[in-house]
Short mmCIF file of C-alpha atoms and ligand atoms in Angstrom, two decimals:
data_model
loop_
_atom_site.label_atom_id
_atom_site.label_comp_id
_atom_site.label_asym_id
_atom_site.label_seq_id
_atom_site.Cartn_x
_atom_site.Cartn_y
_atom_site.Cartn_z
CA UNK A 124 -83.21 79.29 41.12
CA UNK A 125 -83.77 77.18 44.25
CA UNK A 126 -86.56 78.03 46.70
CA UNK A 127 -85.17 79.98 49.79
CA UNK A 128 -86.26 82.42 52.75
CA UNK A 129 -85.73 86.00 52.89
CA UNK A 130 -85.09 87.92 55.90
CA UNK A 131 -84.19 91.54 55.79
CA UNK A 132 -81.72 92.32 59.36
CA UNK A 133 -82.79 95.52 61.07
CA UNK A 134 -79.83 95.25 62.99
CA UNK A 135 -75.92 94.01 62.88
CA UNK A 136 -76.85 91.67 65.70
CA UNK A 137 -79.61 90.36 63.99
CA UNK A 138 -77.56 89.94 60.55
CA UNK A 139 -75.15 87.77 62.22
CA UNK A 140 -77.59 86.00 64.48
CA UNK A 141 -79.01 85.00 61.30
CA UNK A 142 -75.74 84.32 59.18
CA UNK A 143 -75.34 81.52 61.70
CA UNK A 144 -77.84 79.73 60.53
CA UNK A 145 -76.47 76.83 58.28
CA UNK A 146 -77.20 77.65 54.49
CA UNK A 147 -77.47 81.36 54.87
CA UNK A 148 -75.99 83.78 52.73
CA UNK A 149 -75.42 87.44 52.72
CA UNK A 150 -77.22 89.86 50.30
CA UNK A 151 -75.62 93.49 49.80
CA UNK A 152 -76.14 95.27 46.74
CA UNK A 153 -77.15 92.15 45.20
CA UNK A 154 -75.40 92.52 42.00
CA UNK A 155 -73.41 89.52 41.79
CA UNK A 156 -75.02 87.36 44.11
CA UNK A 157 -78.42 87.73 42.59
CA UNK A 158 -76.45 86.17 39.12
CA UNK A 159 -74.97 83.73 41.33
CA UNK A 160 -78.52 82.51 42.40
CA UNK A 161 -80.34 83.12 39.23
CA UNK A 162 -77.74 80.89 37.70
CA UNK A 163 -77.78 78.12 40.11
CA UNK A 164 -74.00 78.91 41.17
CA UNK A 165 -75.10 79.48 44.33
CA UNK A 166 -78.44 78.33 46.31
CA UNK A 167 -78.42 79.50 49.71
CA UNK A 168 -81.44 78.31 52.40
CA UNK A 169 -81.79 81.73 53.08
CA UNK A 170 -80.74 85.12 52.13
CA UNK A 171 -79.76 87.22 54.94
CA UNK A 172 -80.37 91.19 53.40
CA UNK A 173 -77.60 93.45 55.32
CA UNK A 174 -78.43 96.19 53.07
CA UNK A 175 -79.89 98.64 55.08
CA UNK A 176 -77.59 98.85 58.31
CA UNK A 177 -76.75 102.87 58.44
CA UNK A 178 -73.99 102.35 60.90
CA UNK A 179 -72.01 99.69 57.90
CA UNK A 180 -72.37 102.99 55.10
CA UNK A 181 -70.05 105.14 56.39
CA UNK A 182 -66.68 105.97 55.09
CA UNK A 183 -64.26 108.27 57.60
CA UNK A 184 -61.47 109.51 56.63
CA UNK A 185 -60.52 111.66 58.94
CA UNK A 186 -57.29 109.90 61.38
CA UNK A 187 -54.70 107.68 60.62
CA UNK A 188 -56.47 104.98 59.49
CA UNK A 189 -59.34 104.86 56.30
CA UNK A 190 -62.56 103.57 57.25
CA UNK A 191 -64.71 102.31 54.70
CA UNK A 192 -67.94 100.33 55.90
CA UNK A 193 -68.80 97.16 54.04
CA UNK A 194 -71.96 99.17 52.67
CA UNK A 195 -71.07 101.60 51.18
CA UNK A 196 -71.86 102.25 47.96
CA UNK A 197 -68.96 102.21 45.30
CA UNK A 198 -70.30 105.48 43.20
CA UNK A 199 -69.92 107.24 47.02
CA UNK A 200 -66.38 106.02 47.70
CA UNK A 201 -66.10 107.40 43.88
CA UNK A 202 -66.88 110.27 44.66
CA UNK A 203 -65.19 111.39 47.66
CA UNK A 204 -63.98 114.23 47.78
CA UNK A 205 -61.02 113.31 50.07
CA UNK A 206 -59.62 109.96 48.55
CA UNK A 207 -60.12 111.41 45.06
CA UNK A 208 -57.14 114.40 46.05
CA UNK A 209 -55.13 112.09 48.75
CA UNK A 210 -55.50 108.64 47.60
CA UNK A 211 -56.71 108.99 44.07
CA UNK A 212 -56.20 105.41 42.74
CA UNK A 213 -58.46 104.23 45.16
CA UNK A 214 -61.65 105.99 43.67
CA UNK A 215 -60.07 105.60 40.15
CA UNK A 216 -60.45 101.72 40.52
CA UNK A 217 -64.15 102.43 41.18
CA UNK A 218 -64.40 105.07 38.81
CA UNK A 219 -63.69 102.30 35.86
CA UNK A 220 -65.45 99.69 37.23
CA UNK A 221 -68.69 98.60 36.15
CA UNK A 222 -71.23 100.92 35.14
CA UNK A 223 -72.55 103.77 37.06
CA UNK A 224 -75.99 101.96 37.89
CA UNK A 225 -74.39 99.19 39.37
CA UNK A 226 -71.87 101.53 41.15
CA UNK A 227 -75.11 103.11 42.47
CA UNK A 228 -75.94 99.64 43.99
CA UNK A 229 -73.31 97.21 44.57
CA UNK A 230 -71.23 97.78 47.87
CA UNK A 231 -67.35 97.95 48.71
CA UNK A 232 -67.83 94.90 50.81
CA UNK A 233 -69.54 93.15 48.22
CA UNK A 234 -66.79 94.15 45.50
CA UNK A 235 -64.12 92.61 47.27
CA UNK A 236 -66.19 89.39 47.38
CA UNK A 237 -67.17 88.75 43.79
CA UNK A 238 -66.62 85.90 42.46
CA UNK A 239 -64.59 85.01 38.80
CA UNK A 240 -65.84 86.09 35.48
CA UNK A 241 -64.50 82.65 34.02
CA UNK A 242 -66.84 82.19 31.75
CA UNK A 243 -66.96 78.16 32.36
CA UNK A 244 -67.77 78.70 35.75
CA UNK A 245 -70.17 81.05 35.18
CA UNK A 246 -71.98 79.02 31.95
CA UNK A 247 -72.78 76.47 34.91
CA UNK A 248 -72.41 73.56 32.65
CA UNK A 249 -68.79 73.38 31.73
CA UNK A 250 -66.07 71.06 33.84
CA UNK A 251 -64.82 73.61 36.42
CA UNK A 252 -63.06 72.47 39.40
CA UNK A 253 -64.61 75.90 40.78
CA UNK A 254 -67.48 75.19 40.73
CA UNK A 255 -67.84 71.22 41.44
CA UNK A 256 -64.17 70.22 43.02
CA UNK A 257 -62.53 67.82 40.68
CA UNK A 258 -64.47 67.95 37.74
CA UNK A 259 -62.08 69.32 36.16
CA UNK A 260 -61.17 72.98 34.16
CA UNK A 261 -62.21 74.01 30.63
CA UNK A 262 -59.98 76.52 30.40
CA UNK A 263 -57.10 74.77 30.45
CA UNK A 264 -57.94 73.29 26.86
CA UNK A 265 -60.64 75.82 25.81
CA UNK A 266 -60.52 80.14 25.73
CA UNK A 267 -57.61 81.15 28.08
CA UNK A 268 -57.58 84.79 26.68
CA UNK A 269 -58.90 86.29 29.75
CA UNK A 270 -57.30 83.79 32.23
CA UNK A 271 -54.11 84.45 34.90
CA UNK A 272 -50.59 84.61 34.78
CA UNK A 273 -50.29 84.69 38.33
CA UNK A 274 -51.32 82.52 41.68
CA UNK A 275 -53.16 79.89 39.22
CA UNK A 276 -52.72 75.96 40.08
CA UNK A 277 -53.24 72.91 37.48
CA UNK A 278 -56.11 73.20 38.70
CA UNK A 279 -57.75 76.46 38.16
CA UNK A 280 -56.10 79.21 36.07
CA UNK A 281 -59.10 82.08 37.00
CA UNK A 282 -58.54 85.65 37.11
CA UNK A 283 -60.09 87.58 40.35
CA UNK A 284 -62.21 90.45 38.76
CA UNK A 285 -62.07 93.31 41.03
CA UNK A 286 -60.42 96.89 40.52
CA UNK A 287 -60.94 98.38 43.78
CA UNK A 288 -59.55 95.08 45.15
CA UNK A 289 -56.72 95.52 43.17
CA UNK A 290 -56.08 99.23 44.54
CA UNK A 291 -56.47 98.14 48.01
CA UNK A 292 -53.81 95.94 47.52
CA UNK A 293 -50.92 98.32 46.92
CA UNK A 294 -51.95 99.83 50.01
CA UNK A 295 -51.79 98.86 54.13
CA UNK A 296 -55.04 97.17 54.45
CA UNK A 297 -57.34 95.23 56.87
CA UNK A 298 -60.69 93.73 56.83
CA UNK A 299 -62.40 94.00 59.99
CA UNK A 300 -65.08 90.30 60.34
CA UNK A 301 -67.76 89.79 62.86
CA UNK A 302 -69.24 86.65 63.26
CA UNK A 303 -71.93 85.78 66.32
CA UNK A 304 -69.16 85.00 68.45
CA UNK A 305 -66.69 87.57 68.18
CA UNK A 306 -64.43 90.06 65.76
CA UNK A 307 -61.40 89.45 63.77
CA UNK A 308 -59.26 91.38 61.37
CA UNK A 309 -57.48 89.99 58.86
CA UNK A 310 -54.61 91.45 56.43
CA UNK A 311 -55.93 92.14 52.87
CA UNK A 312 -52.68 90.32 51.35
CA UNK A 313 -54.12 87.18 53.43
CA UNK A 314 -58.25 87.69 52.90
CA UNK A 315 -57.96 86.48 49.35
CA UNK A 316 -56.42 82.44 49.12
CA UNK A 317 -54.45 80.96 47.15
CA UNK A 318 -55.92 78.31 44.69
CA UNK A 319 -54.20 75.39 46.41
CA UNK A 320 -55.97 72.16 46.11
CA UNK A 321 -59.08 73.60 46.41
CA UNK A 322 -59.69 76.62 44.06
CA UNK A 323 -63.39 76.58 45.04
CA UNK A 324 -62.79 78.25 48.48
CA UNK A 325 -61.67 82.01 47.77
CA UNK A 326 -61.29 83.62 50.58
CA UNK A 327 -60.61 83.38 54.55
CA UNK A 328 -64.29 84.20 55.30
CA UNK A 329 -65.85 81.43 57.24
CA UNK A 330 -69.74 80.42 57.45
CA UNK A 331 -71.28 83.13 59.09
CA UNK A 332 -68.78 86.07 59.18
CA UNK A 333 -69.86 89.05 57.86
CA UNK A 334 -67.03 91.68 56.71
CA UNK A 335 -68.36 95.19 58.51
CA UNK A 336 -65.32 97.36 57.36
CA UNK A 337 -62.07 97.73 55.34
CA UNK A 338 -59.45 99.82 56.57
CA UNK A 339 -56.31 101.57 54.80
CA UNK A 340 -53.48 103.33 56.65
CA UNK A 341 -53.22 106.77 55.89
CA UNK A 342 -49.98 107.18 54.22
CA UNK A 343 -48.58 110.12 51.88
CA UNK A 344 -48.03 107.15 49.21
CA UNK A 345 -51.72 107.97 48.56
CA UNK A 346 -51.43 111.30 46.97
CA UNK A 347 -49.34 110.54 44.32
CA UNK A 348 -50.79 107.35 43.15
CA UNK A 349 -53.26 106.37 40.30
CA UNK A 350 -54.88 103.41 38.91
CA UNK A 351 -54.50 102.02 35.16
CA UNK A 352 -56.79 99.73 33.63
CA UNK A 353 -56.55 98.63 30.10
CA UNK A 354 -59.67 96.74 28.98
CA UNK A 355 -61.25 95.35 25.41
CA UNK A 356 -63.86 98.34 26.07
CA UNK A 357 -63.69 101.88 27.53
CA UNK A 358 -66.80 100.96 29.72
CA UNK A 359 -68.19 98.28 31.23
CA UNK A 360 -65.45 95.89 30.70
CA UNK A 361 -63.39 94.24 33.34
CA UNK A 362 -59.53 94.80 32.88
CA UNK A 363 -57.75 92.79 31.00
CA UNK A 364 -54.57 94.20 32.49
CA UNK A 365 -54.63 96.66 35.24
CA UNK A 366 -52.36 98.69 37.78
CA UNK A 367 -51.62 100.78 40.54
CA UNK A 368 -48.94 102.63 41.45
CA UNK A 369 -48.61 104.79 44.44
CA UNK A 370 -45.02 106.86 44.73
CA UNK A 371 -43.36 108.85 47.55
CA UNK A 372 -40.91 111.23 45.51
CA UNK A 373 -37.66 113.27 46.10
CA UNK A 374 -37.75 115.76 43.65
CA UNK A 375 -37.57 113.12 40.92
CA UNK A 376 -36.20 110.30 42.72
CA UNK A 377 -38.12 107.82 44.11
CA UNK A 378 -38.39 107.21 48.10
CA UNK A 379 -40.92 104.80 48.22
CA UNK A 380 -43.51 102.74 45.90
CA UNK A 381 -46.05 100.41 45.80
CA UNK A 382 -47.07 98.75 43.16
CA UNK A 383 -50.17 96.01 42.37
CA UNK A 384 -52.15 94.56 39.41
CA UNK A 385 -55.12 93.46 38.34
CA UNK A 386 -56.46 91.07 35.49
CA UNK A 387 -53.49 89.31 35.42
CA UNK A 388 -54.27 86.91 38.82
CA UNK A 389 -55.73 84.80 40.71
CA UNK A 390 -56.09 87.27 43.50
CA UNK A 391 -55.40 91.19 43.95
CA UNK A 392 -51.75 90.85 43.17
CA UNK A 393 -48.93 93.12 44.60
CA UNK A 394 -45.95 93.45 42.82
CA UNK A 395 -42.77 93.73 45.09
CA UNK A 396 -39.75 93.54 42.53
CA UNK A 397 -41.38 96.27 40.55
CA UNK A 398 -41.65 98.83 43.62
CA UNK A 399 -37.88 97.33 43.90
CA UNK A 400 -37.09 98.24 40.77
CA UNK A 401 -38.48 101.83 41.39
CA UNK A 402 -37.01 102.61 44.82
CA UNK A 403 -33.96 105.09 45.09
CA UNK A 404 -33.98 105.73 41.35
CA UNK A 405 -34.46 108.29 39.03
CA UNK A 406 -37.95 108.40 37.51
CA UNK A 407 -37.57 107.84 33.61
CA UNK A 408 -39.40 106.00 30.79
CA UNK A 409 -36.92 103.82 31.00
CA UNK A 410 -36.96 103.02 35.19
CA UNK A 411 -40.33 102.77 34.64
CA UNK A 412 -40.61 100.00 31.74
CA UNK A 413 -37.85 98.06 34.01
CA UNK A 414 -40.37 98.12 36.99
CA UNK A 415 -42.82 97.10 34.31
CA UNK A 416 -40.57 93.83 33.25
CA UNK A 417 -39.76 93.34 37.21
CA UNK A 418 -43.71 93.27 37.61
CA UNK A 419 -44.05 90.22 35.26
CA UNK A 420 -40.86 88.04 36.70
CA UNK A 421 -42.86 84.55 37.16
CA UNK A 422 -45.46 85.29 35.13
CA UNK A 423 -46.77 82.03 33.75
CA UNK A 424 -48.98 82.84 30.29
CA UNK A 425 -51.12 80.23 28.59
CA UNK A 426 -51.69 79.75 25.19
CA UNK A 427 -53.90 82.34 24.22
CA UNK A 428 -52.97 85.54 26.90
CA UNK A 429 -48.80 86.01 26.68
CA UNK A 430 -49.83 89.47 24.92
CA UNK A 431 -51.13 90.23 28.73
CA UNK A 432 -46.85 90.46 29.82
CA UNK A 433 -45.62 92.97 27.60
CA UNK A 434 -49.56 94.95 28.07
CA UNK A 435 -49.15 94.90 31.89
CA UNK A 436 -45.32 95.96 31.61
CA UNK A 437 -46.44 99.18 29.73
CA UNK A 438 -49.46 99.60 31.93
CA UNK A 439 -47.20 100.01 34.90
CA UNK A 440 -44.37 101.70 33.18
CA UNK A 441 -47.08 104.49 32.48
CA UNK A 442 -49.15 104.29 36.04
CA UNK A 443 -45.72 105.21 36.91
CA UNK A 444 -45.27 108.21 35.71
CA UNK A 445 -48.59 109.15 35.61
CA UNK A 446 -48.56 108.61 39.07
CA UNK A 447 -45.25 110.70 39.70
CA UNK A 448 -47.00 113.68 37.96
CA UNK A 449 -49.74 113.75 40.10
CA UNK A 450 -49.21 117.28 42.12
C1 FAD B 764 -72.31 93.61 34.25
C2 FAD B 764 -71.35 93.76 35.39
C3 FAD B 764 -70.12 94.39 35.16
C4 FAD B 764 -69.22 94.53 36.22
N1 FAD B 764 -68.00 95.12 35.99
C5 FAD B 764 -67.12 95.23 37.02
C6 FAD B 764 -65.83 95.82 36.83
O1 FAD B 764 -65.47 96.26 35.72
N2 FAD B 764 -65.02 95.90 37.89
C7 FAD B 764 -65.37 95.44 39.13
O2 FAD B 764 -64.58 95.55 40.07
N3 FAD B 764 -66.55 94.88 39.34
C8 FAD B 764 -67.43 94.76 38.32
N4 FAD B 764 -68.63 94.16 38.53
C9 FAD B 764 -68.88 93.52 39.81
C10 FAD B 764 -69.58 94.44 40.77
O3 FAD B 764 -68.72 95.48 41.12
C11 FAD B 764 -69.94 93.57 41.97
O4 FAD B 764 -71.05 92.81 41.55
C12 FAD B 764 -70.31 94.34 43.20
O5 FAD B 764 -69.25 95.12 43.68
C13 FAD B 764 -70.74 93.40 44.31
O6 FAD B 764 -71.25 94.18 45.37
P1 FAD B 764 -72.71 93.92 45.91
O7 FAD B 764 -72.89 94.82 47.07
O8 FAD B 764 -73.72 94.01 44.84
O9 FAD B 764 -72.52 92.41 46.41
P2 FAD B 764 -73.58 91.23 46.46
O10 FAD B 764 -73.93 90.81 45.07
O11 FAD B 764 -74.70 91.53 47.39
O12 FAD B 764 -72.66 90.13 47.15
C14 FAD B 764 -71.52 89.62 46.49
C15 FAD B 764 -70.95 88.46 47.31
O13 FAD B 764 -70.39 88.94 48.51
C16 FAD B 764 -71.09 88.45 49.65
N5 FAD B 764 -71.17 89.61 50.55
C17 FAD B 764 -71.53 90.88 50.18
N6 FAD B 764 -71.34 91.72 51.20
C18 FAD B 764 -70.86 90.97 52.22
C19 FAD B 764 -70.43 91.29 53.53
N7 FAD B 764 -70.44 92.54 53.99
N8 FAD B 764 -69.98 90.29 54.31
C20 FAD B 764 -69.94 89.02 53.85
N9 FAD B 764 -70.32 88.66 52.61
C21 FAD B 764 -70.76 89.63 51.81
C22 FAD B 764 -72.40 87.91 49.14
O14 FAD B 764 -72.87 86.85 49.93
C23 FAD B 764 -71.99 87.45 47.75
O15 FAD B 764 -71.36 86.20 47.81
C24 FAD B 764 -69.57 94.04 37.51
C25 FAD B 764 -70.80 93.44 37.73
C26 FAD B 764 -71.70 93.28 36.69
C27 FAD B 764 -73.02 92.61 36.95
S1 SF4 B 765 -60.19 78.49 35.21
FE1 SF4 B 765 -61.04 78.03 37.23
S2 SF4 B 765 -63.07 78.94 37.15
FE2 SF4 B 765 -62.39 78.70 35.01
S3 SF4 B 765 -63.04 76.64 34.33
FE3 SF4 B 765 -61.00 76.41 35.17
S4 SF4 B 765 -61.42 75.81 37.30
FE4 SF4 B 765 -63.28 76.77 36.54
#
């Protein structure tokens, strides 16, 4: 680990006076980015500690818009006793992620930050244009089990990690950015970027930004929705295919449907020809496996991880109707 300062911000202001500096980086929870440093896949100057700002920990859900603030904790979100009977997939994704110990620790800010589980990237040793642009990507000869059928590039074929992430994404939502000079708020479809030419840059967040909150429209989508994750482990696994599904139902027709997935790309991954396939139609078995095959149009598997298209078709064909079940 590289030498570097420590300051712990007693106040917003003074968290982003201090992200300015060049070579800071934010600490939250501390449960990736302490691996990151430890690991030498990231060596910031300093570490700027936001983790005890009371007015970023609150989560208000009372209005027409969600309000989640960057720090709070994932087991609270969890455990809320309002998302878990209107918008249950969103603390179903946390439910299933991790363990409860981190859950206890890491943030919903931080979750939507973490970085791949690649396992070349993270071995800090192995060619990963990730990591060090242009030196190329072991996965693209090596293990590819694990690796994404969506949003990759020749040159990086990574899966983004995340399951709340992934049930954000099949809602309306916003992250709200300060930086020393101002506020910004950027569409969740747009936070996360695609691999392009340069897959080491993940996300819209500039030097010194801070994300304070993420925001989700209230919609009655919410109350009929759940989120799947299929993973080589019941615990402590990340998802090897995941998915939400939110419905809006006429008796047993569908009116309206969203529809994301997880473990299958290179960023939380929304899935508009299968809430196509879904829309004005009778909810069967078999509506629901064709929204499943709709949901894996494009897909592009590797060598090793074409089992992950027919998985993640029955993954959503079943969020489906679990989620049209839901009372
Ligand atoms: C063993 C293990 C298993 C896991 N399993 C899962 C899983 O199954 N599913 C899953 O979704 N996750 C899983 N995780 C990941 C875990 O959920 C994340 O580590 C956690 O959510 C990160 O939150 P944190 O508050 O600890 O972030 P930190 O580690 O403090 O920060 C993470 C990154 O985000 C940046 N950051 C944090 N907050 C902000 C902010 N407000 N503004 C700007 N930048 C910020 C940091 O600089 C850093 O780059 C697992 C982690 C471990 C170690
Ligand atoms: S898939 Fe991406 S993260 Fe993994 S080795 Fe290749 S470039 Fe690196």
């Amino acid at each position: 680990m590289q030498p570097f300062t420590y300051v712990r911000a007693q106040s917003l202001n003074e968290a982003l006076q201090q992200a300015a500096q060049p070579g800071a980086a934010i600490l939250a929870g501390g449960t990736t980015m302490i691996d990151l440093m430890r690991g030498d896949l990231a060596a910031p100057s300093s570490l700027v500690d936001i983790g005890h700002l009371p007015e970023l920990a609150t989560i208000d859900t009372d209005g027409p818009v969600l309000r989640f603030g960057a720090l709070v904790r994932m087991a609270d979100a969890a455990e809320n006793p309002t998302l878990l009977r209107d918008y249950p997939a969103l603390p179903e994704s946390l439910q299933q992620a991790a363990s409860q110990q981190l859950r206890n620790a890491a943030t919903l800010g931080g979750n939507i930050l973490q970085r791949t589980r690649c396992p070349y990237f993270r071995n800090g040793v192995s060619a990963c244009n990730k990591r060090v642009p242009n030196s190329g990507c072991s996965a693209l000869d090596g293990e590819d089990r694990e690796m994404a059928l969506f949003g990759t590039s020749d040159l990086c074929v990574a899966n983004y990690p995340g399951d709340w992430g992934t049930a954000l994404a099949a809602f309306d939502t916003d992250v709200e950015i300060s930086s020393a000079t101002g506020r910004r708020t950027v569409p969740f479809a747009d936070f996360h970027l695609p691999y392009g030419d340069d897959p080491v840059v993940e996300t819209v967040l500039r030097p010194g930004e801070i994300v304070t909150a993420i925001t989700v429209q209230a919609t009655p989508l919410g109350r009929k929705s759940t989120y799947l994750k299929v993973r080589d482990r019941q615990s402590y696994a990340y998802a090897l295919v995941s998915a939400t599904v939110a419905l809006e139902m006429d008796g047993d027709h569908v009116r309206a449907a969203r529809v994301s997935l997880g473990g299958v790309a290179s960023r939380p991954w929304r899935a508009p020809e299968a809430e196509a396939a879904l829309v004005g139609r009778q909810l069967t078995q078999a509506t629901a496996l064709e929204a499943g095959d709709a949901a894996f149009v494009g897909a592009r598997p590797l060598r090793q991880n074409a089992f992950k298209v027919e998985l993640g078709r029955r993954v959503v064909a079943r969020a489906a109707l679990l989620a049209s079940r839901r009372i």
